[in-house]
Short mmCIF file of C-alpha atoms and ligand atoms in Angstrom, two decimals:
data_model
loop_
_atom_site.label_atom_id
_atom_site.label_comp_id
_atom_site.label_asym_id
_atom_site.label_seq_id
_atom_site.Cartn_x
_atom_site.Cartn_y
_atom_site.Cartn_z
CA MET A 1 128.26 38.96 148.25
CA THR A 2 128.86 40.57 145.39
CA PRO A 3 126.71 44.03 144.39
CA VAL A 4 124.61 43.95 141.13
CA ASP A 5 125.79 45.94 138.69
CA PRO A 6 123.10 45.81 135.40
CA ARG A 7 125.61 47.77 133.44
CA ALA A 8 128.01 45.97 133.59
CA ASP A 9 126.17 43.35 132.26
CA VAL A 10 124.50 45.82 129.59
CA LEU A 11 128.48 46.24 128.93
CA ALA A 12 129.28 42.13 129.22
CA GLY A 13 126.75 42.01 126.33
CA ASN A 14 127.64 44.38 124.21
CA LEU A 15 131.40 44.03 124.18
CA ALA A 16 130.68 40.50 123.03
CA ARG A 17 128.71 40.83 120.66
CA VAL A 18 131.24 43.36 118.97
CA ARG A 19 134.15 41.24 119.74
CA GLU A 20 132.10 38.10 118.07
CA ARG A 21 132.13 40.70 115.05
CA ILE A 22 135.15 41.11 114.68
CA ALA A 23 136.44 37.97 114.91
CA ALA A 24 133.81 37.09 112.29
CA ALA A 25 134.92 39.62 110.62
CA ALA A 26 138.65 38.77 110.69
CA ALA A 27 137.95 35.10 109.18
CA ALA A 28 136.31 35.73 106.76
CA ALA A 29 138.85 38.42 105.83
CA PRO A 30 140.99 37.82 102.11
CA ARG A 31 145.25 37.46 103.07
CA ALA A 32 148.06 36.25 102.10
CA ALA A 33 148.66 32.41 101.89
CA GLY A 34 151.71 31.47 105.08
CA ILE A 35 150.08 35.22 106.66
CA ALA A 36 147.82 34.03 110.43
CA ALA A 37 145.06 36.10 110.50
CA ALA A 38 145.47 38.51 113.24
CA THR A 39 142.88 39.91 115.05
CA PRO A 40 142.57 44.12 114.87
CA ALA A 41 142.69 45.28 118.15
CA LEU A 42 139.50 46.88 120.06
CA ILE A 43 139.33 50.58 121.66
CA VAL A 44 136.20 50.51 123.13
CA VAL A 45 134.90 54.67 122.60
CA THR A 46 133.95 55.60 125.74
CA LYS A 47 133.44 59.76 125.33
CA PHE A 48 130.22 60.93 127.03
CA HIS A 49 129.99 57.97 129.38
CA PRO A 50 131.54 58.45 132.50
CA ALA A 51 134.65 57.49 134.39
CA ALA A 52 132.62 54.15 136.40
CA ASP A 53 132.50 52.83 132.72
CA VAL A 54 135.39 52.83 132.00
CA ARG A 55 136.00 51.62 134.92
CA ARG A 56 133.40 48.27 134.16
CA LEU A 57 135.07 47.72 130.99
CA VAL A 58 138.69 47.43 132.64
CA ALA A 59 136.89 44.54 134.30
CA LEU A 60 135.49 43.24 131.33
CA GLY A 61 139.72 43.31 129.92
CA VAL A 62 139.74 46.03 127.93
CA ARG A 63 142.90 48.01 127.52
CA ASP A 64 142.39 50.46 125.00
CA VAL A 65 139.87 52.93 125.98
CA GLY A 66 139.29 56.25 122.12
CA GLU A 67 138.01 59.62 123.64
CA ASN A 68 137.58 62.72 121.37
CA ARG A 69 137.89 65.88 124.05
CA ASP A 70 140.89 66.47 125.87
CA LYS A 71 138.94 68.68 129.11
CA GLU A 72 136.65 65.41 129.42
CA ALA A 73 139.75 62.30 128.75
CA ALA A 74 142.09 64.32 130.98
CA GLN A 75 139.82 64.47 133.59
CA LYS A 76 138.43 60.87 133.15
CA ALA A 77 141.94 59.52 133.38
CA VAL A 78 142.67 61.25 136.41
CA ASP A 79 139.21 59.83 137.56
CA VAL A 80 140.19 56.25 136.46
CA ALA A 81 143.76 56.10 137.95
CA GLY A 82 144.43 52.95 135.86
CA GLY A 83 147.93 53.15 135.78
CA ASP A 84 149.15 50.86 132.63
CA ALA A 85 145.66 49.12 132.81
CA VAL A 86 144.07 51.42 130.95
CA ARG A 87 145.58 53.55 127.55
CA TRP A 88 143.85 56.55 126.43
CA HIS A 89 143.89 56.55 122.37
CA PHE A 90 143.30 60.60 121.50
CA ILE A 91 140.59 60.37 118.79
CA GLY A 92 139.69 63.48 118.10
CA GLN A 93 140.62 66.80 116.35
CA LEU A 94 143.29 68.43 118.30
CA GLN A 95 143.96 71.79 118.78
CA SER A 96 147.83 72.72 118.97
CA ASN A 97 147.14 74.63 122.87
CA LYS A 98 146.10 71.32 123.94
CA ALA A 99 149.52 69.23 123.34
CA ARG A 100 150.84 69.60 126.61
CA SER A 101 147.47 67.94 127.94
CA VAL A 102 147.40 65.16 126.08
CA ALA A 103 150.95 64.36 126.24
CA ARG A 104 149.70 63.70 130.27
CA TYR A 105 147.88 60.69 129.67
CA ALA A 106 147.41 59.49 126.63
CA HIS A 107 149.39 56.19 124.86
CA ALA A 108 148.58 57.49 120.90
CA VAL A 109 147.02 60.04 119.03
CA HIS A 110 145.11 58.83 116.28
CA SER A 111 144.10 61.80 114.58
CA VAL A 112 147.43 63.69 114.29
CA ASP A 113 146.93 66.29 110.25
CA ARG A 114 149.57 68.64 109.99
CA LEU A 115 152.96 69.97 110.35
CA GLN A 116 152.21 72.39 113.28
CA LEU A 117 150.50 69.67 115.65
CA VAL A 118 153.39 67.59 115.07
CA ALA A 119 155.78 70.00 116.52
CA SER A 120 153.34 70.99 119.63
CA LEU A 121 153.50 67.07 120.13
CA GLY A 122 157.14 66.73 119.67
CA ARG A 123 157.90 69.70 122.05
CA ALA A 124 154.52 68.49 124.54
CA MET A 125 156.39 65.59 124.67
CA ALA A 126 159.64 65.94 125.45
CA ALA A 127 158.80 68.05 128.33
CA GLU A 128 156.66 65.16 129.30
CA GLN A 129 159.49 62.83 128.82
CA ASP A 130 161.88 64.61 131.40
CA ALA A 131 159.35 64.99 133.88
CA THR A 132 158.35 61.14 134.15
CA GLY A 133 160.01 59.19 131.24
CA ARG A 134 157.33 58.08 129.70
CA ALA A 135 157.47 56.41 126.61
CA ASP A 136 156.96 57.59 123.30
CA LEU A 137 153.47 58.71 121.97
CA GLU A 138 152.04 56.29 119.15
CA CYS A 139 151.32 58.74 116.12
CA PHE A 140 148.98 57.77 113.42
CA LEU A 141 148.36 60.22 110.83
CA GLN A 142 144.53 61.04 109.97
CA VAL A 143 143.63 60.76 106.29
CA ASN A 144 140.70 63.19 105.04
CA LEU A 145 139.32 60.24 102.22
CA ASP A 146 136.94 62.04 101.11
CA PRO A 147 137.93 62.14 97.30
CA ASP A 148 135.60 66.24 96.99
CA ALA A 149 137.86 67.58 99.98
CA ASP A 150 138.41 71.34 99.71
CA PRO A 151 142.48 71.10 99.91
CA ASP A 152 142.21 74.89 101.55
CA ALA A 153 140.23 73.28 104.29
CA ALA A 154 143.25 72.22 105.78
CA GLY A 155 142.82 69.77 109.29
CA ARG A 156 139.58 69.54 108.53
CA GLY A 157 139.16 65.57 108.61
CA GLY A 158 142.33 64.68 108.14
CA ALA A 159 144.90 65.56 105.69
CA LEU A 160 145.28 64.66 102.65
CA PRO A 161 146.28 61.41 100.38
CA ALA A 162 149.27 64.28 99.49
CA ASP A 163 150.86 65.90 102.40
CA VAL A 164 150.88 62.50 104.30
CA PRO A 165 154.67 61.50 103.07
CA ALA A 166 155.66 64.51 104.88
CA LEU A 167 153.28 64.39 107.70
CA ALA A 168 154.54 60.87 108.21
CA ASP A 169 159.04 62.14 107.40
CA ALA A 170 158.30 65.20 110.20
CA VAL A 171 157.23 62.53 112.44
CA ALA A 172 159.07 60.07 112.43
CA ARG A 173 162.06 62.80 112.93
CA THR A 174 160.87 63.80 116.04
CA PRO A 175 162.13 62.50 119.06
CA GLY A 176 159.05 61.38 121.49
CA LEU A 177 157.08 60.50 118.83
CA GLU A 178 156.51 56.68 117.46
CA LEU A 179 155.31 56.21 113.89
CA ALA A 180 152.27 54.15 113.45
CA GLY A 181 150.15 54.34 110.55
CA VAL A 182 146.86 56.48 108.91
CA MET A 183 143.59 57.00 110.74
CA ALA A 184 140.56 57.48 108.46
CA VAL A 185 136.41 57.48 109.19
CA ALA A 186 134.64 57.30 106.42
CA PRO A 187 133.57 59.78 105.35
CA ARG A 188 129.26 60.28 105.73
CA GLY A 189 127.01 58.64 103.43
CA ALA A 190 129.58 57.33 101.16
CA ASP A 191 130.46 53.08 100.73
CA PRO A 192 132.84 52.69 103.03
CA ASP A 193 134.84 50.24 100.83
CA ALA A 194 135.66 52.22 98.96
CA ALA A 195 136.47 54.69 101.40
CA PHE A 196 138.73 51.81 103.05
CA GLU A 197 140.30 50.82 99.72
CA ARG A 198 142.07 54.38 99.60
CA LEU A 199 142.47 54.67 102.85
CA ALA A 200 144.55 50.33 102.36
CA ARG A 201 146.24 52.53 99.14
CA VAL A 202 147.57 55.51 101.35
CA SER A 203 149.04 53.09 103.84
CA ALA A 204 151.09 50.40 101.61
CA ALA A 205 152.39 53.78 100.41
CA LEU A 206 153.38 55.16 104.23
CA VAL A 207 154.53 51.73 104.75
CA ALA A 208 156.99 51.53 102.12
CA TRP A 209 158.32 53.86 103.15
CA HIS A 210 158.35 53.75 106.87
CA PRO A 211 157.93 49.65 107.24
CA ALA A 212 157.36 50.03 111.13
CA ALA A 213 154.04 51.93 110.55
CA THR A 214 152.03 49.35 109.37
CA GLY A 215 149.05 51.00 112.24
CA MET A 216 145.42 51.37 110.02
CA SER A 217 143.37 52.80 112.42
CA ALA A 218 139.58 52.27 110.88
CA GLY A 219 136.64 51.25 111.26
CA MET A 220 133.46 52.16 114.31
CA SER A 221 130.32 51.08 114.66
CA GLY A 222 128.89 50.52 111.49
CA ASP A 223 131.38 49.85 108.93
CA LEU A 224 133.84 47.60 111.77
CA GLU A 225 133.42 44.92 108.79
CA GLN A 226 134.32 46.50 106.55
CA ALA A 227 137.23 48.04 107.78
CA VAL A 228 138.65 44.75 108.58
CA ARG A 229 138.11 43.50 104.49
CA TRP A 230 140.80 46.49 103.75
CA GLY A 231 143.34 45.10 106.92
CA ALA A 232 141.99 48.05 109.94
CA THR A 233 144.77 47.00 112.40
CA HIS A 234 142.96 49.41 115.41
CA LEU A 235 139.17 49.09 115.20
CA ARG A 236 137.13 52.61 117.17
CA VAL A 237 134.07 50.94 118.66
CA GLY A 238 131.46 53.69 120.70
CA SER A 239 128.33 52.93 120.40
CA ASP A 240 127.73 48.99 119.90
CA VAL A 241 129.43 48.96 123.15
CA LEU A 242 128.64 51.44 125.47
CA GLY A 243 125.12 52.47 123.71
CA PRO A 244 123.57 55.83 122.65
CA ARG A 245 125.43 58.72 123.57
CA PRO A 246 124.27 60.60 126.14
CA ALA A 247 122.59 64.06 124.02
CA VAL A 248 125.28 66.74 125.23
CA GLY A 249 124.30 69.73 127.87
C1 PLP B 301 133.04 58.67 118.12
C2 PLP B 301 134.27 58.12 117.91
C3 PLP B 301 133.63 56.68 116.94
C4 PLP B 301 132.85 55.70 117.76
O1 PLP B 301 131.60 56.04 116.60
P1 PLP B 301 130.47 54.88 116.70
O2 PLP B 301 130.08 55.22 116.16
O3 PLP B 301 130.15 55.18 118.09
O4 PLP B 301 131.39 53.41 117.57
C5 PLP B 301 135.36 56.26 116.30
N1 PLP B 301 135.88 57.23 115.68
C6 PLP B 301 135.74 58.71 116.30
C7 PLP B 301 136.87 59.58 115.24
C8 PLP B 301 135.26 59.04 116.75
O5 PLP B 301 134.83 60.75 116.31
#
Protein backbone atom coordinates (compact mmCIF):
# COMPACT_ATOMS: atom_id res chain seq x y z
CA MET A 1 0.00 0.00 0.00
CA THR A 2 1.28 3.48 -0.81
CA PRO A 3 1.64 5.57 2.34
CA VAL A 4 -0.61 8.64 2.42
CA ASP A 5 1.36 11.88 2.00
CA PRO A 6 -1.00 14.88 1.96
CA ARG A 7 1.92 17.28 1.53
CA ALA A 8 2.90 15.55 -1.73
CA ASP A 9 -0.66 16.06 -3.01
CA VAL A 10 -0.54 19.77 -2.13
CA LEU A 11 2.79 20.21 -3.91
CA ALA A 12 1.55 18.27 -6.95
CA GLY A 13 -1.52 20.53 -7.24
CA ASN A 14 0.48 23.73 -6.80
CA LEU A 15 3.10 22.59 -9.26
CA ALA A 16 0.48 21.74 -11.87
CA ARG A 17 -1.09 25.21 -11.52
CA VAL A 18 2.27 26.96 -11.85
CA ARG A 19 3.17 24.85 -14.89
CA GLU A 20 -0.17 25.79 -16.47
CA ARG A 21 0.50 29.49 -15.86
CA ILE A 22 3.93 29.17 -17.45
CA ALA A 23 2.56 27.34 -20.49
CA ALA A 24 -0.21 29.92 -20.94
CA ALA A 25 2.25 32.81 -20.63
CA ALA A 26 4.66 31.21 -23.09
CA ALA A 27 1.83 30.58 -25.57
CA ALA A 28 0.71 34.22 -25.30
CA ALA A 29 4.19 35.74 -25.61
CA PRO A 30 4.84 37.53 -28.89
CA ARG A 31 7.78 36.10 -30.76
CA ALA A 32 9.53 36.50 -34.07
CA ALA A 33 8.16 34.47 -36.97
CA GLY A 34 9.72 31.06 -37.35
CA ILE A 35 10.97 30.89 -33.78
CA ALA A 36 9.46 27.97 -31.93
CA ALA A 37 7.77 28.71 -28.62
CA ALA A 38 10.25 27.85 -25.90
CA THR A 39 8.89 27.09 -22.47
CA PRO A 40 11.16 28.62 -19.82
CA ALA A 41 12.77 26.35 -17.26
CA LEU A 42 11.16 26.26 -13.83
CA ILE A 43 13.43 26.48 -10.81
CA VAL A 44 11.45 25.72 -7.66
CA VAL A 45 12.76 27.86 -4.79
CA THR A 46 12.78 25.64 -1.67
CA LYS A 47 14.42 28.05 0.81
CA PHE A 48 13.09 27.63 4.38
CA HIS A 49 11.36 24.38 3.40
CA PRO A 50 12.77 21.01 4.44
CA ALA A 51 14.81 18.53 2.40
CA ALA A 52 11.76 16.24 2.49
CA ASP A 53 9.95 18.75 0.26
CA VAL A 54 12.83 18.69 -2.21
CA ARG A 55 12.51 14.88 -2.35
CA ARG A 56 8.76 15.20 -2.95
CA LEU A 57 9.40 17.68 -5.77
CA VAL A 58 11.96 15.37 -7.36
CA ALA A 59 9.38 12.58 -7.28
CA LEU A 60 7.04 14.99 -9.11
CA GLY A 61 9.59 15.52 -11.88
CA VAL A 62 11.30 18.70 -10.65
CA ARG A 63 15.01 18.74 -11.40
CA ASP A 64 15.99 22.36 -10.67
CA VAL A 65 15.71 23.80 -7.17
CA GLY A 66 16.79 27.19 -5.82
CA GLU A 67 18.25 28.19 -2.47
CA ASN A 68 19.44 31.56 -1.18
CA ARG A 69 21.59 30.73 1.86
CA ASP A 70 24.73 28.62 1.69
CA LYS A 71 24.41 26.97 5.08
CA GLU A 72 20.88 25.78 4.41
CA ALA A 73 21.61 24.75 0.81
CA ALA A 74 24.77 22.81 1.67
CA GLN A 75 22.94 20.82 4.34
CA LYS A 76 19.98 20.10 2.05
CA ALA A 77 22.29 18.99 -0.76
CA VAL A 78 23.75 16.41 1.67
CA ASP A 79 20.30 15.37 2.96
CA VAL A 80 18.75 14.98 -0.48
CA ALA A 81 21.86 13.35 -1.98
CA GLY A 82 20.11 13.19 -5.32
CA GLY A 83 23.24 12.89 -7.39
CA ASP A 84 22.32 14.12 -10.84
CA ALA A 85 18.61 14.06 -10.02
CA VAL A 86 18.82 17.55 -8.50
CA ARG A 87 20.48 20.68 -9.83
CA TRP A 88 20.99 23.28 -7.10
CA HIS A 89 20.70 26.92 -8.14
CA PHE A 90 22.16 29.45 -5.74
CA ILE A 91 20.02 32.61 -6.00
CA GLY A 92 20.89 34.69 -2.93
CA GLN A 93 23.46 37.30 -2.09
CA LEU A 94 26.77 35.44 -1.92
CA GLN A 95 29.77 36.32 0.22
CA SER A 96 33.13 35.51 -1.36
CA ASN A 97 34.11 33.32 1.59
CA LYS A 98 31.20 30.99 0.76
CA ALA A 99 32.40 30.34 -2.80
CA ARG A 100 34.27 27.17 -1.84
CA SER A 101 31.17 25.68 -0.26
CA VAL A 102 28.85 26.66 -3.10
CA ALA A 103 31.22 25.11 -5.66
CA ARG A 104 30.65 21.72 -3.97
CA TYR A 105 26.94 21.47 -4.70
CA ALA A 106 25.75 24.24 -7.01
CA HIS A 107 24.96 23.72 -10.67
CA ALA A 108 24.46 27.48 -11.15
CA VAL A 109 24.89 30.77 -9.30
CA HIS A 110 22.32 33.42 -10.27
CA SER A 111 23.70 36.21 -8.09
CA VAL A 112 27.13 37.02 -9.55
CA ASP A 113 27.32 40.77 -9.01
CA ARG A 114 30.94 41.84 -8.52
CA LEU A 115 34.47 41.13 -9.75
CA GLN A 116 35.72 39.94 -6.38
CA LEU A 117 33.07 37.22 -6.33
CA VAL A 118 34.04 36.11 -9.85
CA ALA A 119 37.64 35.69 -8.69
CA SER A 120 36.57 33.71 -5.61
CA LEU A 121 34.28 31.45 -7.61
CA GLY A 122 37.08 30.89 -10.13
CA ARG A 123 39.48 29.77 -7.40
CA ALA A 124 36.82 27.61 -5.78
CA MET A 125 35.95 25.92 -9.07
CA ALA A 126 39.62 25.27 -9.92
CA ALA A 127 40.01 23.40 -6.62
CA GLU A 128 36.70 21.58 -6.98
CA GLN A 129 37.36 20.53 -10.58
CA ASP A 130 40.83 19.28 -9.57
CA ALA A 131 39.27 17.20 -6.84
CA THR A 132 36.11 15.92 -8.52
CA GLY A 133 36.21 16.81 -12.22
CA ARG A 134 32.81 18.45 -11.89
CA ALA A 135 31.24 20.41 -14.76
CA ASP A 136 31.66 24.17 -15.10
CA LEU A 137 29.54 26.40 -12.87
CA GLU A 138 26.82 28.31 -14.74
CA CYS A 139 26.94 32.00 -13.79
CA PHE A 140 24.10 34.49 -14.20
CA LEU A 141 25.00 38.15 -13.67
CA GLN A 142 22.54 39.74 -11.26
CA VAL A 143 21.46 43.16 -12.51
CA ASN A 144 20.05 45.91 -10.31
CA LEU A 145 16.97 47.16 -12.20
CA ASP A 146 16.21 50.05 -9.90
CA PRO A 147 16.75 53.14 -12.10
CA ASP A 148 17.55 55.15 -8.96
CA ALA A 149 20.09 52.64 -7.64
CA ASP A 150 22.93 54.16 -5.66
CA PRO A 151 26.14 53.49 -7.64
CA ASP A 152 28.06 53.26 -4.37
CA ALA A 153 25.86 50.51 -2.96
CA ALA A 154 27.58 47.86 -5.10
CA GLY A 155 26.61 44.28 -4.43
CA ARG A 156 23.18 45.27 -3.10
CA GLY A 157 20.60 43.78 -5.41
CA GLY A 158 23.01 43.30 -8.27
CA ALA A 159 25.45 45.07 -10.53
CA LEU A 160 24.45 48.26 -12.30
CA PRO A 161 23.71 47.72 -16.01
CA ALA A 162 26.81 49.79 -16.86
CA ASP A 163 29.01 47.32 -14.95
CA VAL A 164 27.66 44.23 -16.72
CA PRO A 165 30.13 44.18 -19.66
CA ALA A 166 33.24 44.08 -17.43
CA LEU A 167 31.65 41.47 -15.18
CA ALA A 168 30.70 39.36 -18.21
CA ASP A 169 34.22 39.50 -19.62
CA ALA A 170 35.65 38.44 -16.26
CA VAL A 171 33.34 35.40 -16.03
CA ALA A 172 33.97 34.47 -19.68
CA ARG A 173 37.73 34.38 -19.21
CA THR A 174 37.67 32.44 -15.93
CA PRO A 175 38.21 28.68 -16.35
CA GLY A 176 35.54 26.66 -14.56
CA LEU A 177 32.88 29.36 -14.97
CA GLU A 178 30.36 29.47 -17.79
CA LEU A 179 28.62 32.75 -18.57
CA ALA A 180 24.93 31.81 -18.69
CA GLY A 181 23.24 35.21 -18.90
CA VAL A 182 21.56 37.78 -16.67
CA MET A 183 19.31 37.60 -13.62
CA ALA A 184 17.14 40.13 -11.81
CA VAL A 185 14.44 40.64 -9.25
CA ALA A 186 11.87 43.31 -10.12
CA PRO A 187 12.36 46.20 -7.67
CA ARG A 188 9.76 46.23 -4.90
CA GLY A 189 6.80 48.44 -5.70
CA ALA A 190 7.89 48.97 -9.30
CA ASP A 191 6.04 47.84 -12.44
CA PRO A 192 7.53 44.40 -13.28
CA ASP A 193 6.89 44.94 -17.00
CA ALA A 194 9.09 48.04 -17.04
CA ALA A 195 11.76 46.26 -14.99
CA PHE A 196 11.90 43.18 -17.20
CA GLU A 197 11.90 45.30 -20.35
CA ARG A 198 15.03 46.91 -18.94
CA LEU A 199 16.52 43.49 -18.23
CA ALA A 200 15.70 42.33 -21.77
CA ARG A 201 17.74 45.27 -23.10
CA VAL A 202 20.69 44.42 -20.85
CA SER A 203 20.41 40.81 -22.01
CA ALA A 204 20.38 41.76 -25.71
CA ALA A 205 23.51 43.88 -25.26
CA LEU A 206 25.23 41.01 -23.45
CA VAL A 207 24.30 38.46 -26.14
CA ALA A 208 25.66 40.76 -28.85
CA TRP A 209 29.09 40.44 -27.22
CA HIS A 210 28.76 36.92 -25.71
CA PRO A 211 26.44 35.01 -28.09
CA ALA A 212 26.10 31.94 -25.86
CA ALA A 213 24.97 33.92 -22.81
CA THR A 214 21.28 33.83 -23.71
CA GLY A 215 19.93 33.01 -20.26
CA MET A 216 17.51 35.38 -18.56
CA SER A 217 16.63 34.38 -15.01
CA ALA A 218 13.61 36.48 -14.07
CA GLY A 219 10.13 36.05 -12.71
CA MET A 220 8.88 34.81 -9.33
CA SER A 221 5.46 33.74 -8.03
CA GLY A 222 3.96 37.21 -8.42
CA ASP A 223 5.40 38.28 -11.76
CA LEU A 224 6.24 35.21 -13.79
CA GLU A 225 3.80 36.15 -16.58
CA GLN A 226 5.51 39.52 -17.11
CA ALA A 227 8.94 37.86 -17.08
CA VAL A 228 7.90 35.32 -19.71
CA ARG A 229 6.55 38.15 -21.87
CA TRP A 230 10.01 39.75 -21.85
CA GLY A 231 11.83 36.54 -22.69
CA ALA A 232 12.73 34.90 -19.38
CA THR A 233 14.44 31.54 -19.89
CA HIS A 234 14.57 30.58 -16.19
CA LEU A 235 11.80 31.30 -13.65
CA ARG A 236 12.43 31.14 -9.90
CA VAL A 237 9.16 30.26 -8.19
CA GLY A 238 8.88 29.60 -4.46
CA SER A 239 5.69 30.37 -2.55
CA ASP A 240 3.19 29.49 -5.29
CA VAL A 241 4.59 25.93 -5.30
CA LEU A 242 5.53 25.40 -1.64
CA GLY A 243 3.10 27.70 0.11
CA PRO A 244 4.09 30.49 2.50
CA ARG A 245 7.61 30.23 3.89
CA PRO A 246 7.77 29.15 7.53
CA ALA A 247 8.65 32.07 9.81
CA VAL A 248 12.38 32.27 10.54
CA GLY A 249 13.18 31.89 14.19
C1 LIG B 1 12.73 33.77 -2.67
C2 LIG B 1 13.19 34.13 -4.02
C3 LIG B 1 12.42 33.80 -5.15
C4 LIG B 1 11.06 33.12 -5.07
O1 LIG B 1 10.11 34.04 -4.62
P1 LIG B 1 8.55 33.69 -4.53
O2 LIG B 1 7.88 34.99 -4.47
O3 LIG B 1 8.39 32.88 -3.28
O4 LIG B 1 8.19 32.91 -5.73
C5 LIG B 1 12.94 34.12 -6.39
N1 LIG B 1 14.13 34.75 -6.53
C6 LIG B 1 14.88 35.09 -5.47
C7 LIG B 1 16.17 35.79 -5.69
C8 LIG B 1 14.44 34.79 -4.18
O5 LIG B 1 15.20 35.15 -3.14
